[in-house]
Short mmCIF file of C-alpha atoms and ligand atoms in Angstrom, two decimals:
data_model
loop_
_atom_site.label_atom_id
_atom_site.label_comp_id
_atom_site.label_asym_id
_atom_site.label_seq_id
_atom_site.Cartn_x
_atom_site.Cartn_y
_atom_site.Cartn_z
CA MET A 1 64.04 102.74 68.04
CA LYS A 2 66.95 101.33 66.11
CA LYS A 3 69.34 104.24 65.92
CA VAL A 4 71.94 104.51 63.19
CA LEU A 5 74.52 107.27 63.04
CA VAL A 6 75.00 108.67 59.52
CA LEU A 7 78.25 110.63 59.26
CA GLU A 8 78.47 112.09 55.77
CA ASP A 9 79.37 115.67 54.86
CA GLU A 10 77.69 115.71 51.46
CA ALA A 11 74.13 116.75 52.25
CA ALA A 12 72.60 115.08 49.19
CA ILE A 13 74.15 111.70 49.96
CA ARG A 14 73.33 112.05 53.63
CA SER A 15 69.65 112.76 53.06
CA PHE A 16 69.48 109.90 50.56
CA LEU A 17 70.84 107.55 53.22
CA VAL A 18 68.58 108.99 55.89
CA ILE A 19 65.41 108.62 53.81
CA ASN A 20 66.20 105.03 52.97
CA LEU A 21 67.18 104.04 56.49
CA LYS A 22 63.91 105.54 57.75
CA ARG A 23 62.05 103.48 55.19
CA SER A 24 63.78 100.38 56.56
CA GLY A 25 62.61 101.12 60.08
CA TYR A 26 65.69 102.84 61.49
CA GLU A 27 66.04 106.15 63.26
CA PRO A 28 68.98 107.85 61.53
CA LEU A 29 71.01 110.47 63.41
CA GLU A 30 72.73 112.90 61.10
CA ALA A 31 76.21 114.32 61.33
CA GLY A 32 78.22 116.27 58.77
CA THR A 33 81.47 116.49 60.71
CA GLY A 34 83.43 114.35 63.12
CA ALA A 35 82.57 116.77 65.93
CA GLU A 36 78.85 116.47 65.19
CA ALA A 37 79.16 112.70 65.11
CA PHE A 38 80.66 112.57 68.59
CA GLU A 39 78.00 114.97 69.85
CA GLN A 40 75.29 112.66 68.45
CA LEU A 41 76.93 109.65 70.09
CA ARG A 42 77.16 111.52 73.39
CA LEU A 43 73.44 112.34 73.23
CA ASN A 44 72.51 108.87 71.99
CA PRO A 45 74.53 106.21 73.79
CA ASP A 46 72.17 103.56 72.40
CA VAL A 47 73.40 103.88 68.81
CA LYS A 48 74.16 100.36 67.59
CA VAL A 49 75.39 100.99 64.04
CA ALA A 50 77.32 103.86 62.46
CA LEU A 51 77.89 104.69 58.79
CA LEU A 52 81.12 106.66 58.46
CA ASP A 53 82.18 108.62 55.42
CA ILE A 54 85.95 108.85 55.05
CA MET A 55 86.68 112.32 53.66
CA LEU A 56 85.30 114.83 56.16
CA PRO A 57 85.89 118.56 56.70
CA ASP A 58 87.38 118.29 60.20
CA THR A 59 88.76 114.76 60.36
CA ASP A 60 88.51 111.48 58.49
CA GLY A 61 86.25 108.50 59.00
CA PHE A 62 89.12 106.21 60.01
CA GLU A 63 89.99 108.53 62.87
CA VAL A 64 86.34 108.64 63.97
CA CYS A 65 86.24 104.85 63.84
CA ARG A 66 89.44 104.60 65.85
CA LYS A 67 88.07 106.93 68.52
CA ILE A 68 84.77 105.06 68.76
CA ARG A 69 86.68 101.81 69.30
CA ALA A 70 89.08 103.47 71.74
CA SER A 71 86.06 104.42 73.85
CA GLY A 72 85.34 100.71 74.23
CA SER A 73 82.24 100.74 72.01
CA LYS A 74 81.36 97.55 70.18
CA MET A 75 78.82 99.21 67.89
CA GLY A 76 78.68 98.06 64.29
CA ILE A 77 80.66 100.32 61.96
CA ILE A 78 80.28 100.52 58.19
CA MET A 79 82.74 102.69 56.27
CA LEU A 80 81.41 104.58 53.26
CA THR A 81 84.35 104.46 50.92
CA ALA A 82 84.38 106.61 47.80
CA ARG A 83 87.08 104.55 46.21
CA THR A 84 87.42 100.85 45.82
CA GLN A 85 91.12 100.66 46.64
CA GLU A 86 92.10 97.78 48.84
CA MET A 87 94.10 100.23 50.91
CA ASP A 88 90.94 101.88 52.26
CA LYS A 89 89.58 98.52 53.26
CA VAL A 90 92.76 97.50 55.04
CA THR A 91 92.95 100.83 56.85
CA GLY A 92 89.31 100.49 57.83
CA LEU A 93 89.86 97.03 59.22
CA MET A 94 92.89 98.19 61.16
CA THR A 95 90.84 100.92 62.78
CA GLY A 96 88.07 98.53 63.73
CA ALA A 97 85.41 98.83 61.02
CA ASP A 98 83.09 95.86 60.44
CA ASP A 99 82.07 96.42 56.87
CA TYR A 100 82.32 98.72 53.83
CA VAL A 101 80.05 100.15 51.27
CA THR A 102 81.46 101.76 48.17
CA LYS A 103 80.05 105.04 46.90
CA PRO A 104 78.26 105.72 44.68
CA LEU A 105 75.94 103.10 46.10
CA ALA A 106 75.13 100.37 43.62
CA SER A 107 71.91 99.67 45.44
CA ILE A 108 70.27 100.97 48.56
CA ALA A 109 68.96 97.46 49.21
CA GLU A 110 72.53 96.28 49.60
CA LEU A 111 73.27 98.97 52.14
CA THR A 112 70.17 98.34 54.22
CA ALA A 113 70.84 94.58 54.07
CA ARG A 114 74.29 95.23 55.52
CA VAL A 115 72.95 97.52 58.20
CA ASP A 116 70.35 94.87 59.08
CA ALA A 117 73.00 92.14 59.25
CA LEU A 118 75.30 94.23 61.41
CA TYR A 119 72.46 95.29 63.64
CA ARG A 120 71.60 91.66 64.26
CA ARG A 121 75.23 90.78 64.88
CA VAL A 122 75.79 93.44 67.49
CA GLY A 123 72.66 92.26 69.27
CA GLY A 124 70.66 95.26 68.18
CA ASP A 125 67.49 93.21 68.02
CA ASP A 126 66.49 94.62 71.30
CA LEU A 127 65.68 91.84 73.69
CA ALA A 128 63.34 94.08 75.63
CA GLU A 129 61.40 94.95 72.49
CA THR A 130 61.20 91.61 70.74
CA GLY A 131 62.18 89.00 73.30
CA GLU A 132 64.59 87.68 70.72
CA VAL A 133 68.32 87.19 70.62
CA VAL A 134 69.81 86.65 67.18
CA ARG A 135 73.33 85.32 66.80
CA GLY A 136 74.66 83.92 63.56
CA PRO A 137 72.11 81.39 62.23
CA PHE A 138 70.38 81.16 65.62
CA ARG A 139 67.33 82.98 66.87
CA LEU A 140 66.38 82.49 70.50
CA ASN A 141 62.95 83.64 71.56
CA THR A 142 62.88 84.20 75.31
CA ARG A 143 59.11 84.71 75.41
CA ASN A 144 58.12 81.31 74.08
CA ARG A 145 61.46 79.71 74.93
CA THR A 146 62.16 78.53 71.42
CA LEU A 147 65.26 78.25 69.27
CA GLU A 148 65.49 78.46 65.51
CA LYS A 149 68.45 77.72 63.29
CA ASN A 150 68.27 79.25 59.82
CA GLY A 151 64.56 79.75 60.38
CA GLU A 152 63.91 76.13 61.38
CA ARG A 153 62.62 75.31 64.83
CA ILE A 154 64.89 73.14 66.97
CA ARG A 155 63.04 71.21 69.64
CA LEU A 156 64.75 71.65 72.99
CA THR A 157 64.14 70.34 76.47
CA GLN A 158 63.86 72.99 79.20
CA VAL A 159 67.39 72.16 80.33
CA GLU A 160 68.77 72.44 76.81
CA TYR A 161 66.99 75.76 76.37
CA ALA A 162 68.51 77.04 79.61
CA ILE A 163 71.99 76.01 78.43
CA VAL A 164 71.58 77.76 75.06
CA LYS A 165 70.25 80.88 76.80
CA LEU A 166 73.25 80.87 79.13
CA PHE A 167 75.61 80.59 76.15
CA MET A 168 73.87 83.38 74.28
CA ASP A 169 74.01 85.62 77.33
CA ASN A 170 77.77 85.09 77.34
CA PRO A 171 78.85 85.40 73.70
CA GLY A 172 82.36 84.15 73.01
CA LYS A 173 83.01 83.33 76.66
CA ALA A 174 84.23 79.94 77.81
CA LEU A 175 81.92 78.67 80.55
CA SER A 176 83.15 76.17 83.08
CA ARG A 177 81.13 73.00 83.65
CA GLU A 178 80.62 74.16 87.25
CA GLU A 179 79.22 77.50 86.06
CA ILE A 180 76.85 75.76 83.65
CA LEU A 181 75.73 73.33 86.33
CA ALA A 182 75.12 76.08 88.90
CA SER A 183 73.30 78.32 86.44
CA VAL A 184 71.09 75.70 84.80
CA TRP A 185 70.48 73.20 87.59
CA GLY A 186 70.80 75.65 90.47
CA GLU A 187 73.43 76.23 93.15
CA ASP A 188 71.87 73.59 95.39
CA TYR A 189 71.95 70.82 92.84
CA VAL A 190 73.88 67.88 94.16
CA GLY A 191 75.07 65.77 91.32
CA ASP A 192 77.76 64.88 88.92
CA LEU A 193 79.26 67.34 86.47
CA LYS A 194 78.77 64.62 83.87
CA ILE A 195 75.16 65.69 83.56
CA VAL A 196 76.50 68.84 81.87
CA ASP A 197 78.50 66.78 79.37
CA VAL A 198 75.54 64.53 78.64
CA ASN A 199 73.29 67.49 77.90
CA ILE A 200 75.93 69.22 75.79
CA ARG A 201 76.35 66.04 73.75
CA ARG A 202 72.60 65.85 73.15
CA LEU A 203 72.43 69.55 72.36
CA ARG A 204 75.18 69.17 69.77
CA LEU A 205 73.12 66.55 67.96
CA LYS A 206 70.43 69.21 67.60
CA VAL A 207 72.37 72.38 66.82
CA GLU A 208 75.53 71.31 65.02
CA ASP A 209 75.82 70.82 61.27
CA ASP A 210 78.21 67.99 62.07
CA PRO A 211 78.05 66.87 65.73
CA GLN A 212 81.33 64.97 65.29
CA THR A 213 83.21 68.20 64.60
CA PRO A 214 81.24 70.77 66.59
CA SER A 215 81.53 74.40 65.62
CA CYS A 216 78.66 75.87 67.69
CA ILE A 217 79.58 74.36 71.05
CA THR A 218 83.29 73.81 71.29
CA THR A 219 85.03 72.01 74.13
CA VAL A 220 87.51 73.96 76.21
CA TRP A 221 89.65 71.10 77.48
CA GLY A 222 89.84 70.67 81.20
CA TYR A 223 87.43 73.55 81.70
CA GLY A 224 84.11 73.58 79.96
CA TYR A 225 82.41 74.78 76.81
CA LYS A 226 82.13 77.77 74.56
CA TRP A 227 79.37 78.87 72.22
CA GLY A 228 80.64 80.02 68.85
CA PHE A 229 77.90 82.53 67.98
CA1 CA B 1 82.95 113.22 52.23
#
């Protein structure tokens, strides 16, 4: 189940959020205080997204956000701000929030769209459940070994698929050409590292908007390559 923590002390707003998140296929976990929120997170370490109200009886949402981040968690965090002041947004960003929703909610569709987007971004599309990894515009299906960009199928060779999978398993990490070679071609492969470059070049023609100025697969000079999503 896709668990979402809902920290909101006003019962009416909380149940409104809970009902709508349930409708969208989530399993909301309710908390009315900071203490309850941390108890929920302790009991449910698989929470991927949290909605945090700011004004709370025992603490404030920024502090909760700060503590979640201090624990090393990379879960998606959406602040529920009652005001629209820029200050709240800046404070939220400083404490590690990913997004904001202003109360009263203009539309529940907007909120669930943001929860969906964040859930995808933090890798909440559970690989074990769906066999899919979604990052930015890309959707990798590990069952049928396919890749889509913005919903369009990209035809890959088995080697290209293995390279993309390796990148997606290591988001934001620069991979050396040696690592790529060993992982995709196998430790025993005897050959030139240039085969990595050749495949990356061909892959760029398929995945980049502009292969001349790559933004998906960037070169780390003298080392290797990095996947941008
Ligand atoms: Ca409140």
